[in-house]
Each structure stands twice: as structure tokens, then as C-alpha cells.
mmCIF file with all atom_site columns, C-alpha atoms in Angstrom:
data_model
loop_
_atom_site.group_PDB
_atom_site.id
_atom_site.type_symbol
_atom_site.label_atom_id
_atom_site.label_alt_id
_atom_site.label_comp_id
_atom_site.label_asym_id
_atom_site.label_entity_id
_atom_site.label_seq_id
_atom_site.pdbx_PDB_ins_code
_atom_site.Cartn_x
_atom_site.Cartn_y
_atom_site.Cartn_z
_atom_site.occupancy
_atom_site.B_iso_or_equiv
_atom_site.pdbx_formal_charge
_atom_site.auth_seq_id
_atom_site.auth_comp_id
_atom_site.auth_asym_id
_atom_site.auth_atom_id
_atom_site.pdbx_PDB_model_num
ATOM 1   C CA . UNK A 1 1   ? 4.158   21.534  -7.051  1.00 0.00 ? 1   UNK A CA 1
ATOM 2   C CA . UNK A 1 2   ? 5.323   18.766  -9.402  1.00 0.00 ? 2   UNK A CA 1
ATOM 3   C CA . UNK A 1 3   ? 3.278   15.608  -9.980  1.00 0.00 ? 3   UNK A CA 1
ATOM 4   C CA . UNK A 1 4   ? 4.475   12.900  -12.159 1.00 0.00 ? 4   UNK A CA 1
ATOM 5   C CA . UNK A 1 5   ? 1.355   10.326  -13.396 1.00 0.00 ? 5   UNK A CA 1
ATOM 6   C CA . UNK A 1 6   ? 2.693   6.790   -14.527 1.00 0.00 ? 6   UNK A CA 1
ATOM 7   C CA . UNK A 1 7   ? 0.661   5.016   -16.646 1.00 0.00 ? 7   UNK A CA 1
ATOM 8   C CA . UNK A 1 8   ? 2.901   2.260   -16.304 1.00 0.00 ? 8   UNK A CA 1
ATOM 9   C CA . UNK A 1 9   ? 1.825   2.243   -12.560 1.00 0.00 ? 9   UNK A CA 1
ATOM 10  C CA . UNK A 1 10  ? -0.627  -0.052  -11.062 1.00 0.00 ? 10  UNK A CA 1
ATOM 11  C CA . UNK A 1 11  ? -2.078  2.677   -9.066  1.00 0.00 ? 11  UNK A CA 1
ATOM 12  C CA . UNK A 1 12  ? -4.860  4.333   -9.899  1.00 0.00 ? 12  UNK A CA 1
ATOM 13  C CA . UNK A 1 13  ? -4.273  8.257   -10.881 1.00 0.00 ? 13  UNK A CA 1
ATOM 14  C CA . UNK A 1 14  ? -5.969  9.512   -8.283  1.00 0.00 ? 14  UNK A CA 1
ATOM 15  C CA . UNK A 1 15  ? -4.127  7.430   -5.638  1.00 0.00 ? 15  UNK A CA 1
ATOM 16  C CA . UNK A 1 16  ? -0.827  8.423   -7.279  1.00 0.00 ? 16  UNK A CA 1
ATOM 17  C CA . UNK A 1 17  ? -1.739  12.503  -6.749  1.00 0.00 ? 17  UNK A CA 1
ATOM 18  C CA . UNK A 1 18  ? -2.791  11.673  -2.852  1.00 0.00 ? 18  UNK A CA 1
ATOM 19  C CA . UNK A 1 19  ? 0.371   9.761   -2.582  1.00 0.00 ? 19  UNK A CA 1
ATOM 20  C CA . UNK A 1 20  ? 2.421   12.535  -3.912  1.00 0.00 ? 20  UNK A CA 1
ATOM 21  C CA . UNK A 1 21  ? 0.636   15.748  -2.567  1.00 0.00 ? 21  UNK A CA 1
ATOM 22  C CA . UNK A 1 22  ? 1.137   13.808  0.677   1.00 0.00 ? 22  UNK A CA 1
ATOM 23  C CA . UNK A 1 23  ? 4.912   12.959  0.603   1.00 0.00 ? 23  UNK A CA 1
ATOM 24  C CA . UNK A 1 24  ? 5.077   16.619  -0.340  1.00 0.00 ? 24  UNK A CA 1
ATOM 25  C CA . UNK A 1 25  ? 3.471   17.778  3.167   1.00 0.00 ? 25  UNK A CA 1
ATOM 26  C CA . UNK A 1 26  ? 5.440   15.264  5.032   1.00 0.00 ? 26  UNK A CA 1
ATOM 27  C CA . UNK A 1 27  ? 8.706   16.286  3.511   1.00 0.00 ? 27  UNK A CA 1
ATOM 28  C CA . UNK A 1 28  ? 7.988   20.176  4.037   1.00 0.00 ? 28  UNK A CA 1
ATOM 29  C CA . UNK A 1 29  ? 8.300   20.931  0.747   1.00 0.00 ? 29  UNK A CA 1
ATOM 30  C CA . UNK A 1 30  ? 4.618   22.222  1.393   1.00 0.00 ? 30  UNK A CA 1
ATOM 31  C CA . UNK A 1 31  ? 4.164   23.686  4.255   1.00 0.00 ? 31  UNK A CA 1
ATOM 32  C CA . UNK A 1 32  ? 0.954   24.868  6.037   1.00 0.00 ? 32  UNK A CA 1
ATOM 33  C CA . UNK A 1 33  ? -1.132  27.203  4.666   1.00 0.00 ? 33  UNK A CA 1
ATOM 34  C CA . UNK A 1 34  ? 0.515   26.626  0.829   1.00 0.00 ? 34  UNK A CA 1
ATOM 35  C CA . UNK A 1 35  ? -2.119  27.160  -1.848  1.00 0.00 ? 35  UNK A CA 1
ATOM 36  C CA . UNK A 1 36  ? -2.753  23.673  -4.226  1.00 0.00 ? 36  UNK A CA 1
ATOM 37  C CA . UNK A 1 37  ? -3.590  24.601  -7.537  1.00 0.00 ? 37  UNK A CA 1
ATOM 38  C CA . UNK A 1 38  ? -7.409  24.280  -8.538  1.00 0.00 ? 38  UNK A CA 1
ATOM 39  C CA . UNK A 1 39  ? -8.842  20.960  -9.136  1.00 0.00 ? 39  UNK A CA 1
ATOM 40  C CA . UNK A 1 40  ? -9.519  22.130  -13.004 1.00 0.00 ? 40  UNK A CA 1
ATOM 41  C CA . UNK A 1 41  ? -5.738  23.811  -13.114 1.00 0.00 ? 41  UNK A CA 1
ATOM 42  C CA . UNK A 1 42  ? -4.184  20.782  -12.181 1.00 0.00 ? 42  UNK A CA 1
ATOM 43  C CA . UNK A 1 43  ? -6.447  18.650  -14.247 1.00 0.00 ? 43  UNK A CA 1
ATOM 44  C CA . UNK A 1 44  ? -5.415  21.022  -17.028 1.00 0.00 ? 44  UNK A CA 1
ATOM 45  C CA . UNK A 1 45  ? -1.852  20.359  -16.128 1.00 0.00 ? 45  UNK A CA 1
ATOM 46  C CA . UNK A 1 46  ? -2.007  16.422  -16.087 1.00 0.00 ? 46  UNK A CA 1
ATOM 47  C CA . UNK A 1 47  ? -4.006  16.214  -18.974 1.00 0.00 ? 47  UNK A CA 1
ATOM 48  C CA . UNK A 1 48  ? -6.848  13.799  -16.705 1.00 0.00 ? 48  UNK A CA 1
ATOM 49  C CA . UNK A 1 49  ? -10.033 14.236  -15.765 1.00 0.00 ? 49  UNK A CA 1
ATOM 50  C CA . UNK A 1 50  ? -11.658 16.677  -13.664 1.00 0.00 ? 50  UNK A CA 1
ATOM 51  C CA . UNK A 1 51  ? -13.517 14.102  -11.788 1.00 0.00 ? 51  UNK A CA 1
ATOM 52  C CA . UNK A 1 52  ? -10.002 12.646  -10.678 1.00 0.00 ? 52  UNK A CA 1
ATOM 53  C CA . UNK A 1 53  ? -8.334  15.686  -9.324  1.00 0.00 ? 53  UNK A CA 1
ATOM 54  C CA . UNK A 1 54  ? -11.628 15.736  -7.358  1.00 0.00 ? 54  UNK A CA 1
ATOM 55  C CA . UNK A 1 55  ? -11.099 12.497  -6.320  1.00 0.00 ? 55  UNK A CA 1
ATOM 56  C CA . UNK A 1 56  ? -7.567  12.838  -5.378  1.00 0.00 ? 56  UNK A CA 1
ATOM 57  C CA . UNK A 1 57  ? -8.257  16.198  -3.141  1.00 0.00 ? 57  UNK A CA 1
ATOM 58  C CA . UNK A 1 58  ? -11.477 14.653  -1.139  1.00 0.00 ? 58  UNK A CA 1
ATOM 59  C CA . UNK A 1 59  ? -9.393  11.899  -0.606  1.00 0.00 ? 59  UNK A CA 1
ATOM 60  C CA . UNK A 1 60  ? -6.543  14.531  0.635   1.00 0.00 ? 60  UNK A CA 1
ATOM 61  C CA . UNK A 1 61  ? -9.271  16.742  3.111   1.00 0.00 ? 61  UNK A CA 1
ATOM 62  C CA . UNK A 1 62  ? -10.698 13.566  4.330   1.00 0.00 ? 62  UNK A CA 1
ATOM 63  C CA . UNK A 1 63  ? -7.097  12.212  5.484   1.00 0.00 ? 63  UNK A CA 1
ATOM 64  C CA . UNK A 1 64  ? -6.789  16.000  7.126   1.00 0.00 ? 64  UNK A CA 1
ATOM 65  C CA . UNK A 1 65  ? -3.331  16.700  5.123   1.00 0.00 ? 65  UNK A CA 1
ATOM 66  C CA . UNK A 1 66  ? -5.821  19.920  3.215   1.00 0.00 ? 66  UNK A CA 1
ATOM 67  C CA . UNK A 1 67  ? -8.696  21.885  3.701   1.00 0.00 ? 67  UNK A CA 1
ATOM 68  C CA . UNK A 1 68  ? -10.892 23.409  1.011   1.00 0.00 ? 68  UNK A CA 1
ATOM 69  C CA . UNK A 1 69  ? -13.280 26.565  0.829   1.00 0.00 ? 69  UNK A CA 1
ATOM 70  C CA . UNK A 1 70  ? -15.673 27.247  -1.534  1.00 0.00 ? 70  UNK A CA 1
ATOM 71  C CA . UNK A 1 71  ? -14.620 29.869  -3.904  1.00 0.00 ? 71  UNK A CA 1
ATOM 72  C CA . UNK A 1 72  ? -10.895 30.257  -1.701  1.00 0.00 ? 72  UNK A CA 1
ATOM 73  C CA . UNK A 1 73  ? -9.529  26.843  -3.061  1.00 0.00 ? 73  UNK A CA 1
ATOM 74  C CA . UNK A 1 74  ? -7.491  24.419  -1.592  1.00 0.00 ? 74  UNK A CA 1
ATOM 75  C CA . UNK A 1 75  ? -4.296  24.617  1.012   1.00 0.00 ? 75  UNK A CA 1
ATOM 76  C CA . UNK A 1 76  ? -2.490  22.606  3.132   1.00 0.00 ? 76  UNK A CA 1
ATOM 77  C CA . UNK A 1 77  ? -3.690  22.039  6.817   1.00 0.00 ? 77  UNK A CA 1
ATOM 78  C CA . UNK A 1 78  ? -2.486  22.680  9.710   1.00 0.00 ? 78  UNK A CA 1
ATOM 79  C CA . UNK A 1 79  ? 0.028   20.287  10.604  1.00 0.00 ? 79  UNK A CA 1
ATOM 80  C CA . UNK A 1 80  ? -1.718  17.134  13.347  1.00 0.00 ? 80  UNK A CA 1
ATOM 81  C CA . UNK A 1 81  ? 1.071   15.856  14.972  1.00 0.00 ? 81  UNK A CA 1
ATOM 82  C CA . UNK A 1 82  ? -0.476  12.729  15.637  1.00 0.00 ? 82  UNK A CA 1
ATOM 83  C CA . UNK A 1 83  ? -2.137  12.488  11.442  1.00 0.00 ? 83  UNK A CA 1
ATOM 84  C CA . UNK A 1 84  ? 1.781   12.722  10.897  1.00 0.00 ? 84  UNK A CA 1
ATOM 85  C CA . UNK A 1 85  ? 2.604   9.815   13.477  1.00 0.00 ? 85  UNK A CA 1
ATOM 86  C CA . UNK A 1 86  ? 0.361   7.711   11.709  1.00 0.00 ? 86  UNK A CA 1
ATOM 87  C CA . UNK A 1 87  ? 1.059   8.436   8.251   1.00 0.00 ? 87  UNK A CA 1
ATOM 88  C CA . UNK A 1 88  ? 5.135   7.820   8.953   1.00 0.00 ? 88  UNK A CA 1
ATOM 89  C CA . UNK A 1 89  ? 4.051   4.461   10.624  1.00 0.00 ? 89  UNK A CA 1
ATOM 90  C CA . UNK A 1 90  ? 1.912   3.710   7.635   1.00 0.00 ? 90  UNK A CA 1
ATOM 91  C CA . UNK A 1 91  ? 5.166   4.213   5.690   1.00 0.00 ? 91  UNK A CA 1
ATOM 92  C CA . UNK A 1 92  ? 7.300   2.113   8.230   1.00 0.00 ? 92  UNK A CA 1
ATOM 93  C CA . UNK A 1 93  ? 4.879   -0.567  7.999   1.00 0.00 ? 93  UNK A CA 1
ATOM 94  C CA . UNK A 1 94  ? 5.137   -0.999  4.595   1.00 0.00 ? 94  UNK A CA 1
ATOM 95  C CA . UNK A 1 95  ? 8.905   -0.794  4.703   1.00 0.00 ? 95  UNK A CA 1
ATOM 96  C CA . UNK A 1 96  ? 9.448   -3.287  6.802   1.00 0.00 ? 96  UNK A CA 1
ATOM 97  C CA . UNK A 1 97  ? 6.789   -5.760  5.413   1.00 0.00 ? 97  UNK A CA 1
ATOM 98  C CA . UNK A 1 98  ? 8.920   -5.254  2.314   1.00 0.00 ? 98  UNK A CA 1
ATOM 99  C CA . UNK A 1 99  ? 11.518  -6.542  4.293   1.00 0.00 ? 99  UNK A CA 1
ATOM 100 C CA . UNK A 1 100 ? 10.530  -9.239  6.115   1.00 0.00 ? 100 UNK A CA 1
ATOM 101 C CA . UNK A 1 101 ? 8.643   -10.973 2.949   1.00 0.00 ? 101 UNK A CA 1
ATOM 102 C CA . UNK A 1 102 ? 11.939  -10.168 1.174   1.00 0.00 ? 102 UNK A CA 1
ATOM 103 C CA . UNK A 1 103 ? 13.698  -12.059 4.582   1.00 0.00 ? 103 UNK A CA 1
ATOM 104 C CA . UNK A 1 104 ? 11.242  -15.008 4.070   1.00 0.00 ? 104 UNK A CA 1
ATOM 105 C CA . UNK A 1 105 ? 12.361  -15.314 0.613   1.00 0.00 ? 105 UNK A CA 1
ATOM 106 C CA . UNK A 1 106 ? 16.393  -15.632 1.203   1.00 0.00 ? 106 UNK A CA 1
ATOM 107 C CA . UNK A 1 107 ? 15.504  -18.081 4.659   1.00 0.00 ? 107 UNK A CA 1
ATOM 108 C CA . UNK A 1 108 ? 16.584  -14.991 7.335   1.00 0.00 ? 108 UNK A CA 1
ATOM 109 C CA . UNK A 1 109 ? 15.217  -15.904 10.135  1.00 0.00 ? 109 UNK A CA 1
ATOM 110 C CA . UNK A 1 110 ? 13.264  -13.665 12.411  1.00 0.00 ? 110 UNK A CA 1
ATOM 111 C CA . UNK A 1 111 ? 16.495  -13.352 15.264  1.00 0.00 ? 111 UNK A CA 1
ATOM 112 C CA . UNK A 1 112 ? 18.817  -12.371 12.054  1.00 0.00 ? 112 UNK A CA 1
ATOM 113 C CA . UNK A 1 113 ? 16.338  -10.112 10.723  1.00 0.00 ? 113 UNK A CA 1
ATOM 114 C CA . UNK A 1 114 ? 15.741  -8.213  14.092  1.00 0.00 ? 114 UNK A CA 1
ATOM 115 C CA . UNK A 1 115 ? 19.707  -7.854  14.886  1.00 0.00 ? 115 UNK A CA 1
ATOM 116 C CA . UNK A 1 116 ? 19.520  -6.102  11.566  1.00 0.00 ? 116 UNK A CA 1
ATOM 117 C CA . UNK A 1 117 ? 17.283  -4.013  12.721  1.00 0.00 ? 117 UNK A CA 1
ATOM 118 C CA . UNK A 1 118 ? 18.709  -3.750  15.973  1.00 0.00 ? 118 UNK A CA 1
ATOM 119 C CA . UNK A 1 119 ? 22.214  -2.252  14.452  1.00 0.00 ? 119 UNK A CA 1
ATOM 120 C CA . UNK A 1 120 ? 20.384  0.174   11.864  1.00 0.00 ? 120 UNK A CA 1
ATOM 121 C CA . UNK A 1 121 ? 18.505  1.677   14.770  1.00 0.00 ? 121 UNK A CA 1
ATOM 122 C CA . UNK A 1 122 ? 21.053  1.964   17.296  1.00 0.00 ? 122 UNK A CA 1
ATOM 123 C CA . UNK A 1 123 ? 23.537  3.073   14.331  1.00 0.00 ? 123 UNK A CA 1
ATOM 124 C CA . UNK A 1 124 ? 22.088  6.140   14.212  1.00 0.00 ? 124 UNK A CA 1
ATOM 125 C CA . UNK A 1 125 ? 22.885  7.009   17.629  1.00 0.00 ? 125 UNK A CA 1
#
């Protein structure tokens, strides 16, 4: 499991692990079951703070993308189908707010903007 901490980011560290421990369920590149290295082991790998790993994995179980036993460790849930709805819209959402602020910038309107859309959806078909 590789995680990459940018100091140069805006995000806290914590948010930064959840973000990438997540994108790493969603992508199947961990897959249910999978062991995540110990809070202190991946401290110890970043070079942070226990208290952040922590912070990063309660974040993780609370979202349902891990589950945690005392004295087992951590591994990846089950997969929810409808936790991984939600998170992909989450992701859309974002996307697209990117795009329409970015729209609103260059004056597309809204009728441009959705026949964009429109023809990157339907060219996938």
C-alpha cells in the first residue's frame, strides 16, 4: 500500500491517508478482506504522528470502507454497494462542479455545457 503525504497540500495529513486508502478500495487495488498496516507501522512509515494514522483509520471505519479488531488490526470491509454509489457520486460531484465554475469562468452557458455532457456520455456507448 503506497501513500504519498504532500506537505505542499492544503489538506490536512490525515484527510490525505482517508483520501488515498479510499481511492485504493474503490479502484480494487485493495480488495476485501486486505490487511492495512498498523496504525504505529504506518506512522513509522510516514514519519507522522501516531495520533494521525488514528485519525485517518476512524475516519476510514466510520465511512464503512474498514473494520478494525482489537489485537487483529485493520482490513478492508466488505464491499456496500450503495457506500460505493455514494462515494463515486461524491467524486462526480466534485468533477463536475469543477466544471461548471470552470464554464462560468470562459461564459459557457448552461445549454453548451450540458451538450458537452450530453456527447461525453452518449460517446461511450
Amino acid at each position: 500500500m503506497d501513500i504519498i503525504i504532500s506537505n505542499a497540500s492544503g489538506k490536512p495529513i490525515y484527510e490525505q491517508i482517508t483520501e488515498q486508502i479510499k481511492e485504493q478500495i474503490m479502484s480494487g487495488e485493495l480488495n476485501e478482506g486486505d490487511p492495512l498496516p498498523s496504525m504505529r507501522a504506518l506512522a513509522q512509515q510516514l514519519r507522522i504522528s501516531i495520533i494521525t494514522t488514528k485519525r485517518a483509520y476512524e475516519e476510514l471505519e466510520r465511512d464503512g470502507f474498514i473494520e478494525s479488531f482489537t489485537g487483529k488490526g485493520s482490513f478492508v470491509a466488505a464491499r456496500n454497494k450503495e457506500l460505493f454509489r455514494e462515494e463515486n457520486l461524491r467524486q462526480i460531484e466534485q468533477s463536475l462542479t469543477f466544471a461548471v465554475e470552470k464554464a462560468k469562468l470562459c461564459g459557457v452557458s448552461y445549454e453548451e455545457l450540458s451538450e458537452i455532457i450530453k456527447m461525453l456520455f452518449e460517446g461511450d456507448e
